[in-house]
XYZ file of C-alpha atoms in Angstrom:
695
model
C 11.704 -58.081 -8.469
C 11.187 -54.270 -10.190
C 9.067 -51.845 -10.265
C 9.080 -49.411 -13.422
C 8.270 -45.758 -14.003
C 5.733 -45.568 -17.075
C 5.961 -41.894 -18.710
C 3.416 -41.109 -20.599
C 3.716 -38.130 -23.332
C -0.040 -37.345 -24.432
C -0.609 -34.263 -26.522
C -4.210 -33.200 -26.060
C -5.756 -32.008 -29.343
C -5.814 -28.045 -29.578
C -3.757 -27.660 -27.122
C -0.766 -25.418 -27.907
C 2.034 -23.636 -25.639
C -0.034 -20.542 -25.366
C -3.245 -22.151 -24.373
C -2.057 -25.151 -22.044
C -3.575 -23.810 -18.799
C -1.224 -25.371 -16.566
C 1.233 -28.353 -16.552
C 0.281 -31.349 -14.408
C 1.430 -34.500 -13.099
C 0.519 -37.141 -10.726
C 2.215 -40.135 -9.081
C -0.019 -42.349 -7.988
C 0.294 -46.012 -6.860
C 0.325 -47.716 -3.007
C 3.455 -47.856 -0.471
C 5.846 -50.549 -0.917
C 5.120 -53.209 1.725
C 7.367 -56.997 2.386
C 7.854 -58.437 -0.804
C 5.618 -56.098 -2.513
C 6.461 -54.271 -5.760
C 5.147 -50.496 -6.806
C 3.830 -49.984 -10.140
C 4.099 -46.421 -10.482
C 3.077 -44.278 -13.569
C 4.027 -40.614 -14.363
C 1.446 -38.955 -16.444
C 2.339 -35.713 -18.327
C -0.027 -33.282 -20.017
C 2.159 -31.310 -21.954
C 1.928 -28.024 -24.324
C 3.550 -28.460 -27.266
C 7.291 -28.220 -27.259
C 7.408 -29.051 -23.610
C 10.238 -31.667 -22.663
C 9.699 -34.190 -19.865
C 13.314 -32.775 -18.792
C 11.739 -29.655 -18.035
C 8.829 -30.719 -16.161
C 11.142 -32.612 -14.410
C 13.214 -29.824 -13.292
C 10.006 -27.747 -11.991
C 8.840 -31.097 -9.698
C 8.088 -30.430 -5.623
C 7.539 -33.662 -3.962
C 4.892 -34.097 -1.255
C 6.965 -35.808 1.667
C 3.355 -36.943 2.789
C 3.164 -39.263 0.401
C 3.202 -40.405 -3.093
C 2.428 -37.160 -5.287
C 4.327 -35.087 -7.177
C 3.123 -31.074 -8.505
C 4.201 -28.880 -10.522
C 4.919 -25.468 -10.386
C 1.710 -23.483 -11.705
C 0.244 -27.035 -11.452
C -3.837 -27.624 -11.123
C -4.270 -31.020 -9.965
C -6.899 -33.532 -10.648
C -8.555 -36.112 -8.500
C -8.150 -38.816 -10.791
C -5.619 -39.364 -13.786
C -6.542 -38.639 -17.585
C -7.435 -41.232 -19.387
C -5.456 -42.245 -22.622
C -5.621 -40.319 -25.525
C -5.382 -42.728 -28.226
C -4.423 -40.224 -31.059
C -1.405 -39.872 -28.502
C 0.208 -43.113 -28.182
C 1.862 -43.040 -24.882
C 5.997 -43.117 -24.660
C 7.440 -45.461 -22.342
C 10.511 -45.026 -20.733
C 11.729 -48.180 -18.250
C 13.680 -48.151 -15.235
C 14.549 -50.375 -11.948
C 13.080 -47.968 -9.758
C 13.927 -50.251 -6.460
C 17.660 -50.450 -7.513
C 17.709 -46.952 -8.322
C 16.639 -46.522 -4.797
C 18.707 -49.369 -2.830
C 15.038 -51.315 -1.893
C 15.373 -55.332 -3.476
C 12.911 -58.143 -3.192
C 12.091 -60.004 -0.038
C 13.403 -56.937 2.044
C 10.836 -56.779 4.886
C 8.286 -53.514 5.221
C 10.719 -51.531 3.090
C 9.314 -48.214 2.404
C 10.829 -44.609 1.683
C 12.012 -42.332 4.538
C 12.431 -39.329 2.422
C 10.308 -39.372 -0.926
C 11.205 -35.702 -1.630
C 15.254 -35.802 -1.256
C 14.994 -39.556 -3.504
C 12.898 -38.591 -6.010
C 14.777 -35.341 -6.445
C 18.061 -37.411 -6.449
C 16.215 -39.540 -9.203
C 15.025 -37.136 -11.351
C 18.061 -34.614 -11.660
C 20.987 -35.994 -10.664
C 21.105 -39.436 -12.213
C 22.859 -38.998 -15.980
C 21.308 -41.843 -16.941
C 17.852 -41.107 -16.134
C 18.684 -37.882 -17.872
C 20.243 -39.410 -21.016
C 16.687 -41.485 -21.279
C 15.088 -37.734 -21.243
C 17.095 -35.190 -23.012
C 16.444 -36.686 -26.541
C 12.344 -35.106 -26.337
C 11.747 -32.371 -27.671
C 12.582 -28.269 -26.758
C 10.105 -26.977 -23.961
C 8.443 -23.163 -23.049
C 10.638 -23.733 -19.930
C 13.939 -24.301 -22.501
C 13.191 -22.268 -24.275
C 12.998 -19.314 -21.737
C 16.311 -20.394 -20.681
C 17.474 -20.001 -24.214
C 16.279 -16.614 -24.630
C 17.864 -15.799 -21.418
C 21.235 -17.023 -22.746
C 20.928 -15.436 -25.751
C 20.128 -12.500 -24.769
C 22.532 -12.444 -22.036
C 25.840 -13.991 -24.059
C 25.449 -11.538 -26.635
C 25.728 -7.821 -27.397
C 25.406 -8.066 -30.956
C 21.717 -9.284 -31.129
C 19.668 -6.824 -33.638
C 16.066 -5.911 -33.131
C 14.534 -8.752 -35.393
C 16.672 -11.025 -33.348
C 15.956 -10.174 -29.951
C 12.320 -9.491 -30.726
C 11.382 -13.350 -30.857
C 13.353 -13.876 -27.692
C 11.576 -10.891 -25.602
C 7.939 -12.813 -27.103
C 9.161 -16.054 -25.413
C 9.905 -13.945 -21.982
C 6.713 -12.114 -22.067
C 4.464 -15.500 -23.019
C 6.151 -17.173 -19.815
C 5.752 -13.775 -18.258
C 1.954 -13.377 -18.972
C 0.876 -17.144 -18.361
C 2.149 -16.517 -15.196
C 5.253 -19.183 -14.713
C 5.984 -19.450 -10.998
C 9.511 -17.870 -10.752
C 9.472 -16.622 -14.463
C 10.099 -13.246 -13.144
C 13.057 -14.111 -10.492
C 14.974 -16.310 -13.046
C 14.189 -13.450 -15.651
C 15.887 -10.919 -13.356
C 18.835 -13.254 -11.626
C 20.016 -14.175 -15.328
C 21.921 -10.655 -15.567
C 19.999 -9.407 -18.332
C 18.235 -6.344 -16.839
C 20.874 -4.138 -17.728
C 20.359 -4.883 -21.791
C 16.667 -4.291 -21.080
C 17.681 -0.731 -19.614
C 20.337 -0.088 -22.675
C 17.092 -1.390 -25.138
C 15.040 1.291 -22.971
C 17.891 3.827 -22.940
C 18.100 3.896 -27.051
C 14.520 4.145 -27.568
C 14.653 1.453 -29.819
C 11.065 0.171 -31.704
C 11.637 -2.721 -29.237
C 10.995 -0.091 -26.249
C 7.207 -0.731 -26.104
C 8.263 -4.357 -25.721
C 10.753 -3.832 -22.970
C 8.259 -1.857 -21.308
C 5.823 -4.419 -21.031
C 8.766 -6.889 -20.127
C 9.388 -4.908 -17.339
C 6.115 -4.445 -16.098
C 4.990 -8.142 -16.038
C 7.979 -9.186 -13.748
C 7.935 -6.263 -11.575
C 4.446 -7.674 -10.229
C 7.117 -10.253 -8.225
C 8.054 -7.826 -5.026
C 11.456 -10.178 -5.454
C 12.355 -8.146 -8.681
C 11.490 -4.577 -7.905
C 15.282 -4.077 -6.054
C 16.965 -5.496 -9.215
C 15.225 -3.524 -11.249
C 15.826 -0.418 -9.483
C 19.675 -1.370 -8.968
C 19.924 -1.657 -13.227
C 18.627 1.715 -13.917
C 14.775 0.454 -15.089
C 12.953 3.253 -13.549
C 16.063 5.954 -15.248
C 15.462 5.013 -18.347
C 11.676 4.513 -17.815
C 10.754 8.341 -16.952
C 11.871 9.859 -20.386
C 9.102 7.556 -21.908
C 6.531 9.189 -20.086
C 6.830 11.586 -22.747
C 5.928 9.487 -25.518
C 3.037 10.272 -28.057
C 2.300 6.499 -27.614
C -0.884 5.819 -25.331
C 0.594 2.034 -25.364
C 4.203 3.213 -24.372
C 2.730 5.620 -22.138
C 0.542 2.630 -20.365
C 3.612 0.249 -20.006
C 5.767 2.055 -18.695
C 3.677 3.728 -16.333
C 2.903 0.088 -15.253
C 6.423 -0.578 -15.203
C 7.165 2.597 -12.574
C 4.224 1.676 -10.456
C 4.837 -1.602 -9.493
C 8.402 -0.846 -9.637
C 8.274 1.634 -7.349
C 5.823 0.661 -4.999
C 6.064 0.748 -1.450
C 8.944 2.576 -1.728
C 9.203 5.607 -0.214
C 12.407 6.546 -1.468
C 11.957 6.121 -5.288
C 8.626 8.014 -4.676
C 9.882 10.458 -3.982
C 12.748 10.838 -6.250
C 9.996 10.128 -9.011
C 8.166 13.146 -7.262
C 11.903 15.128 -7.648
C 11.843 14.347 -11.118
C 8.623 15.793 -12.023
C 6.475 13.294 -12.839
C 3.498 14.278 -11.161
C 2.924 17.387 -13.310
C 3.712 14.417 -16.409
C 0.796 12.241 -14.928
C -1.956 15.226 -14.947
C -1.003 16.014 -18.086
C -1.162 12.242 -19.291
C -4.466 12.277 -18.572
C -5.481 15.285 -20.017
C -4.565 14.255 -23.103
C -6.148 10.976 -23.001
C -8.824 11.567 -20.558
C -11.056 8.557 -22.311
C -8.368 6.046 -21.884
C -9.690 4.168 -18.916
C -6.280 2.136 -18.484
C -4.590 5.003 -19.135
C -5.932 6.732 -16.635
C -6.168 4.800 -14.336
C -2.777 3.983 -14.173
C -1.873 7.287 -13.479
C -4.854 7.569 -10.788
C -2.871 4.823 -9.139
C 0.412 6.568 -9.077
C -0.926 9.579 -7.926
C -2.950 7.358 -5.075
C 0.337 5.931 -4.160
C 2.055 9.519 -4.416
C -0.500 11.768 -2.372
C 0.707 10.904 0.955
C 4.239 12.564 0.355
C 4.280 16.408 1.367
C 6.385 16.272 -1.473
C 3.579 15.471 -3.570
C 1.158 17.473 -2.168
C 3.495 20.843 -2.774
C 3.773 20.060 -6.345
C 0.212 19.132 -6.924
C -0.612 22.224 -4.640
C 1.082 24.084 -7.884
C -0.859 22.638 -10.445
C -4.677 22.358 -10.970
C -5.109 18.685 -10.177
C -8.954 19.474 -8.840
C -10.554 19.851 -12.200
C -8.369 16.574 -13.083
C -9.972 14.862 -10.228
C -13.394 16.135 -10.435
C -13.572 15.270 -13.978
C -12.349 11.504 -13.517
C -14.992 11.186 -10.817
C -17.484 12.439 -12.821
C -16.695 9.697 -15.231
C -15.647 6.821 -13.455
C -17.190 3.786 -14.777
C -17.046 1.808 -11.386
C -17.104 1.590 -8.083
C -12.863 0.943 -7.819
C -12.579 3.950 -9.913
C -14.532 5.715 -7.425
C -12.354 4.783 -4.782
C -8.801 5.723 -5.885
C -10.031 9.003 -6.906
C -11.745 9.666 -3.268
C -8.393 8.184 -1.806
C -6.576 10.455 -3.400
C -8.708 14.020 -2.976
C -8.651 12.622 0.848
C -4.999 12.187 1.154
C -4.400 15.356 -0.565
C -7.359 16.964 1.319
C -5.240 16.983 4.316
C -3.177 19.832 2.706
C -4.876 23.504 3.980
C -3.577 24.838 0.510
C -5.504 21.777 -1.434
C -7.968 22.172 1.083
C -9.438 25.569 -0.232
C -8.035 24.654 -3.715
C -10.681 22.174 -3.640
C -13.571 24.156 -2.765
C -12.739 26.505 -4.947
C -12.836 24.104 -8.055
C -16.335 22.676 -6.698
C -14.894 19.403 -5.715
C -17.415 19.038 -2.722
C -20.249 19.981 -5.311
C -19.162 17.477 -7.248
C -18.925 15.104 -4.365
C -22.290 15.877 -3.749
C -23.272 15.156 -6.978
C -22.017 11.563 -6.939
C -23.777 10.894 -3.628
C -27.107 12.058 -4.942
C -26.609 9.858 -7.585
C -26.226 6.799 -5.886
C -28.749 7.491 -3.495
C -31.434 4.901 -3.072
C -29.222 2.064 -4.024
C -28.540 -1.145 -2.654
C -25.400 -2.280 -3.787
C -22.559 -2.398 -1.484
C -19.851 -0.727 -3.411
C -21.579 2.430 -4.171
C -22.696 2.505 -0.277
C -19.335 2.236 -0.313
C -18.663 5.454 -1.943
C -21.683 7.454 -0.409
C -19.937 6.611 2.985
C -16.194 7.907 1.640
C -17.106 10.838 -0.271
C -19.671 12.354 2.542
C -16.865 11.400 5.020
C -14.549 13.509 2.454
C -16.857 16.277 2.285
C -17.214 16.259 6.446
C -13.056 16.560 6.385
C -13.128 19.282 4.049
C -14.898 21.607 6.090
C -12.513 21.225 8.612
C -10.484 24.446 6.796
C -11.966 27.493 7.600
C -11.712 29.090 3.951
C -13.262 26.076 2.702
C -15.960 25.456 4.925
C -17.143 28.714 4.724
C -17.061 29.136 0.825
C -19.330 25.653 0.752
C -21.720 27.378 3.423
C -22.185 30.195 0.962
C -24.171 32.031 3.638
C -26.944 29.252 3.806
C -27.443 28.299 0.477
C -24.660 26.836 -0.829
C -24.897 23.741 -2.763
C -23.435 21.444 -0.382
C -24.921 22.799 2.794
C -28.230 22.002 0.966
C -27.501 18.444 0.301
C -26.114 18.337 4.094
C -29.355 19.364 5.404
C -31.196 16.402 3.169
C -28.492 13.810 4.530
C -30.006 14.842 8.223
C -33.365 13.621 6.825
C -32.087 10.641 4.891
C -32.450 6.792 5.712
C -28.858 6.240 5.466
C -27.349 6.457 8.505
C -23.842 7.042 7.353
C -25.543 10.296 5.417
C -26.844 10.963 8.912
C -24.024 10.786 10.408
C -22.112 13.076 7.819
C -25.084 15.391 8.191
C -25.058 16.379 11.495
C -20.833 16.753 11.701
C -20.866 18.580 8.750
C -23.679 21.052 10.484
C -21.098 21.099 13.873
C -18.241 22.154 11.471
C -20.427 24.460 9.920
C -21.403 25.887 13.172
C -18.196 26.550 13.552
C -18.529 30.941 14.189
C -21.743 32.849 15.017
C -22.259 34.104 12.254
C -23.011 31.125 10.638
C -24.817 29.711 13.718
C -27.434 32.223 13.966
C -27.555 31.711 9.872
C -28.825 28.532 10.318
C -30.791 28.493 13.271
C -32.661 31.484 11.042
C -33.218 28.588 8.346
C -34.473 26.193 10.677
C -31.870 23.221 11.430
C -32.524 22.115 15.117
C -35.688 20.812 14.232
C -33.963 18.239 11.681
C -31.363 17.783 14.278
C -33.768 17.029 17.201
C -35.747 14.934 14.957
C -32.409 12.811 14.089
C -32.152 12.302 17.763
C -35.361 11.225 18.668
C -35.251 8.849 15.773
C -32.060 7.126 17.519
C -33.141 7.350 21.163
C -33.768 3.869 21.855
C -31.196 0.909 20.082
C -30.047 3.777 18.015
C -26.787 4.452 16.346
C -24.617 6.254 19.046
C -22.149 8.072 16.961
C -25.329 9.859 14.934
C -26.350 10.971 18.628
C -23.005 11.947 19.184
C -22.886 14.458 16.280
C -25.975 15.249 16.367
C -25.818 16.661 19.847
C -22.099 18.189 19.140
C -24.029 20.096 16.383
C -26.505 21.588 18.832
C -23.929 22.282 21.397
C -22.086 24.609 18.804
C -25.474 26.173 17.917
C -26.050 27.163 20.946
C -22.734 28.958 21.896
C -23.773 32.165 20.982
C -26.096 33.948 23.522
C -28.891 34.819 21.076
C -29.896 31.501 19.788
C -29.132 30.055 23.421
C -32.481 32.033 24.066
C -34.204 30.632 20.877
C -33.425 27.486 21.096
C -34.813 27.340 24.900
C -38.211 28.782 23.797
C -37.990 26.185 21.212
C -38.003 23.507 24.020
C -34.484 21.901 23.029
C -33.779 21.247 26.671
C -36.707 19.235 27.212
C -36.656 16.970 23.422
C -32.771 16.292 24.112
C -33.412 15.427 27.729
C -35.239 12.032 26.133
C -31.482 11.180 25.677
C -30.951 10.777 29.332
C -31.769 7.229 29.723
C -28.680 6.578 27.333
C -26.036 3.854 28.114
C -23.748 4.832 26.148
C -20.550 7.025 27.593
C -19.698 8.882 24.817
C -23.736 10.086 24.584
C -23.685 10.561 27.976
C -20.445 12.854 27.714
C -21.657 15.092 24.803
C -24.944 15.382 26.305
C -23.776 16.976 29.842
C -21.951 18.751 27.424
C -24.659 20.542 25.299
C -26.905 20.757 28.308
C -23.733 22.929 30.240
C -23.628 25.123 27.015
C -27.835 25.364 26.988
C -27.380 27.082 30.221
C -24.352 28.898 30.475
C -25.703 32.431 31.111
C -29.212 31.515 30.656
C -31.017 31.941 33.801
C -34.465 30.597 33.601
C -32.746 27.452 31.773
C -30.409 26.610 35.201
C -33.525 27.583 36.969
C -35.649 25.247 35.024
C -33.322 21.875 34.615
C -31.814 23.182 38.143
C -35.065 21.591 40.086
C -35.445 18.920 38.058
C -35.558 15.967 40.169
C -35.294 13.270 37.472
C -32.332 15.231 35.857
C -30.432 16.181 39.187
C -30.696 12.217 39.633
C -29.238 11.130 36.515
C -26.778 13.672 36.579
C -25.556 12.249 40.083
C -25.396 8.628 38.951
C -23.338 10.255 36.126
C -20.953 11.928 38.339
C -19.481 8.262 40.241
C -18.948 7.084 36.437
C -15.978 5.171 37.566
C -14.930 3.813 33.917
C -14.727 7.029 32.096
C -13.411 10.637 33.744
C -15.405 12.458 31.041
C -18.273 12.032 31.921
C -17.951 11.777 34.996
C -16.293 15.337 35.059
C -18.484 16.555 32.553
C -21.629 16.420 35.064
C -19.787 17.749 38.128
C -19.588 20.810 35.705
C -23.408 20.545 34.761
C -24.038 20.729 38.646
C -21.387 23.541 38.927
C -23.077 25.458 36.256
C -26.717 25.217 37.530
C -25.557 26.591 40.466
C -23.444 29.539 39.054
C -26.160 30.426 36.526
C -29.252 30.306 38.277
C -27.858 31.677 41.847
C -31.285 29.886 43.153
C -32.089 28.955 46.773
C -33.893 26.403 44.635
C -31.592 25.048 42.597
C -28.965 24.748 45.549
C -31.072 23.326 47.889
C -31.808 20.450 45.625
C -28.472 20.344 44.428
C -27.676 19.381 48.300
C -30.474 16.790 48.752
C -29.389 14.983 45.839
C -26.474 14.838 47.360
C -24.586 16.789 44.935
C -22.015 18.881 47.413
C -19.748 16.324 47.528
C -18.969 16.089 43.643
C -18.868 19.643 43.835
C -15.760 19.564 46.095
C -14.240 16.895 44.764
C -14.672 18.337 41.645
C -12.103 21.542 43.252
C -9.713 18.946 43.944
C -9.593 18.392 39.886
C -6.004 18.300 38.138
C -7.671 21.012 35.232
C -7.324 24.810 36.702
C -10.852 25.519 35.059
C -12.905 22.912 36.694
C -11.129 23.899 40.125
C -12.611 27.647 39.592
C -15.833 26.331 38.247
C -16.333 23.817 41.646
C -14.959 26.940 44.006
C -17.570 30.056 42.737
C -20.045 27.494 42.613
C -19.719 26.249 46.371
C -18.946 30.048 47.683
C -22.297 30.589 45.636
C -23.868 28.250 47.166
C -22.927 29.260 50.527
C -23.514 32.721 50.588
C -27.080 31.697 49.694
C -27.722 28.748 51.860
C -24.861 28.437 54.627
C -27.504 25.614 56.301
C -27.516 23.195 53.436
C -23.821 23.411 52.920
C -22.222 22.949 56.515
C -22.974 19.108 56.963
C -21.552 18.428 53.641
C -18.826 20.463 54.201
C -17.735 18.909 57.117
C -18.049 15.462 56.167
C -15.858 15.996 53.020
C -13.507 18.038 55.343
C -13.740 21.170 52.852
C -11.976 23.736 55.538
C -8.153 21.547 55.953
C -8.873 21.364 51.736
C -8.959 25.200 50.714
C -6.123 25.732 53.600
C -3.877 23.119 51.993
C -4.980 24.662 48.777
C -3.991 27.998 49.816
C -0.538 27.492 51.151
C 0.676 25.143 48.621
C 3.179 26.929 46.315
C 2.838 25.514 43.345
C -1.014 26.134 43.047
C -2.178 28.453 40.264
C -2.995 31.785 41.105
C -6.291 31.811 40.345
C -7.359 28.468 42.179
C -6.337 30.603 45.269
C -8.046 33.702 44.472
C -11.050 31.238 43.685
C -10.818 29.461 47.103
C -10.229 32.748 48.840
C -13.984 33.936 47.307
C -15.165 31.075 49.285
C -13.578 31.253 52.478
C -14.310 35.302 51.954
C -18.453 33.446 52.166
C -18.037 30.810 55.022
C -16.208 33.523 57.120
C -19.925 35.773 57.083
C -21.068 32.673 59.191
C -20.584 33.007 62.769
C -19.898 28.808 63.315
C -17.913 28.511 60.002
C -15.424 31.476 61.262
C -14.685 29.797 64.309
C -13.694 26.446 62.322
C -11.866 28.566 60.143
C -10.010 30.248 63.562
C -9.281 26.406 64.433
C -7.333 25.462 61.641
C -5.104 28.202 62.262
C -6.637 29.834 59.155
C -5.090 33.333 59.810
C -1.168 32.105 58.933
C -1.879 31.215 55.425
C -3.742 34.400 54.871
C -0.950 36.548 56.512
C 0.883 34.641 53.812
C -0.639 35.664 50.968
C -1.209 38.800 51.837
C 2.804 39.317 50.550
C 1.607 37.564 47.757
C 3.583 39.260 44.549
C -0.289 39.397 42.717
C -2.381 42.759 44.248
C -5.419 41.374 43.376
C -4.725 37.945 45.650
C -2.849 39.851 48.276
C -6.033 42.594 48.733
C -8.449 39.785 48.808
C -5.714 37.498 51.645
C -6.184 41.029 53.265
C -9.375 41.554 53.425
C -10.511 37.959 54.723
C -8.176 38.405 57.172
C -9.899 41.296 58.611
C -12.897 39.917 58.975
C -11.319 37.020 60.887
C -9.412 39.315 63.489
C -12.802 40.853 63.957
C -14.105 39.963 67.250
C -16.759 42.345 67.110
């Protein structure tokens, strides 16, 4: 027995080569079993001029079962029903005879259907001879077009145009591997020649190249064929269509190719892109191509240097204002963000009103719930914050407190949008980078807005907002005059509500803010130093095993409370809270500034209340530690000097004096008495005299 393959050619009414969406092939049937035949039908739904041979050349067979898919196929679950007006053409073939299967053979199956069917379809001359007579298809026409272009150097423009039409149709219909086949055909130099000659077909050739370059695999061949070089002059065309096709072609070919992109910049493409956007600002497709090109180039130093000499800010600001959708906005914002990393361009942006343009855009989008608009708000507000990192651009936006951007930032603090709250707090922290701005902002009443914002986020709030708000308060508290006013306004009491936070970033920033608030402020240090709840929480943070930053800031706050209050009450409170051991541990820090702060605080504490200090000092073995600091040949001079200050304070106690002598501290002091630092040598000699005095 034998099985036959039924090949049905059906042309649906109204379907043409341009409108046929897909080529669909389906093989259905059942696996052959003992003594059975396999009736198998091959259905082809063919656009006009599409031959079975071309269809079969595209076939790939799934090894899991009897299923054939053509490239670019949309597979239907059920076969199409016959179309009466187009009777099928049936070609019979002895399937089992071809594959070596015969009637009566037991359990005969196709072990590798892919290999065997490909063999049958592609290699068997008799099968090909049956199919060959059928009419020419799109794939065949592409092959013919490529052949015509590649073998002839004498085609006129009129003769070349239909071949280009064929290639373009295949590319626009997204025929799989069409671009790769075109690149492999060897016609790219011919296309380059057509572009170089600036013929009437240049625009169409540029479009063919642009469509080809969608495929990453053809980009290097395009570069090797010199297409980028011959395309560049067409960026000076007066035809907007030519500019569009050329821009797309160059952009796609050079995408993600840093060398080619650098070559583009060196060739002067940047000024031309800006000129095109100025000449045709309302041509959205063309503007979009130019913006995408700038977006791809904006990270390059050479591009930034080129743009620094041009007025790019005005062009981008204009396009941002008229952006028709979020996608366009985001491209422009990305360009601004990349270029804004340059200090030169930061200042240009500020002088050209870019921050104001961003603020205006944010105002227009506020209040909505569209996710794309919310994303634009986030990107734009973050961009404003980054532009404020430049001192000159920040000062211009501040405008002595009357700048539009600063006024908008204040409104962000009161917004219900968490992203704007965050950006607002970060912006205030950036504005507060000099004393003059800090004092002015305090006069303008910024602090209550920040405190209210922080209180909104105390319980289950946004950690980033809390962190940013505390950063702003800390910067504002740096000027001494501001500290006094902020303390009078009850800032420390209000931010102490954040003590219950379990988030290390908030804890870290809160401790730093409190430390800044007591710096040089005796009254503030006294109030906080006597607060048992605060001290208990600080003690917990002094032992934060998983966050060295929190642990360090907690110890520094303890030292600051003693140093700035110089109060027996505070010293006693710290000792009762078991804080002395944390100060001694801090004295061994790898950071010199922390060592000095701890040693000074311990010296003050021992001078004020040595009785409270003795036991903690012994438990922590402070005296051997101090001797080790003095003997360390690599120890910093300032640390040795602070250690001497503590030893001097201890030497005034008869009990501690005896312990110092028993450790042979005099030997260490004698060595320092000859130190090259006269200040250190003098201090060592003075302490040596005290220890030697037996009266």
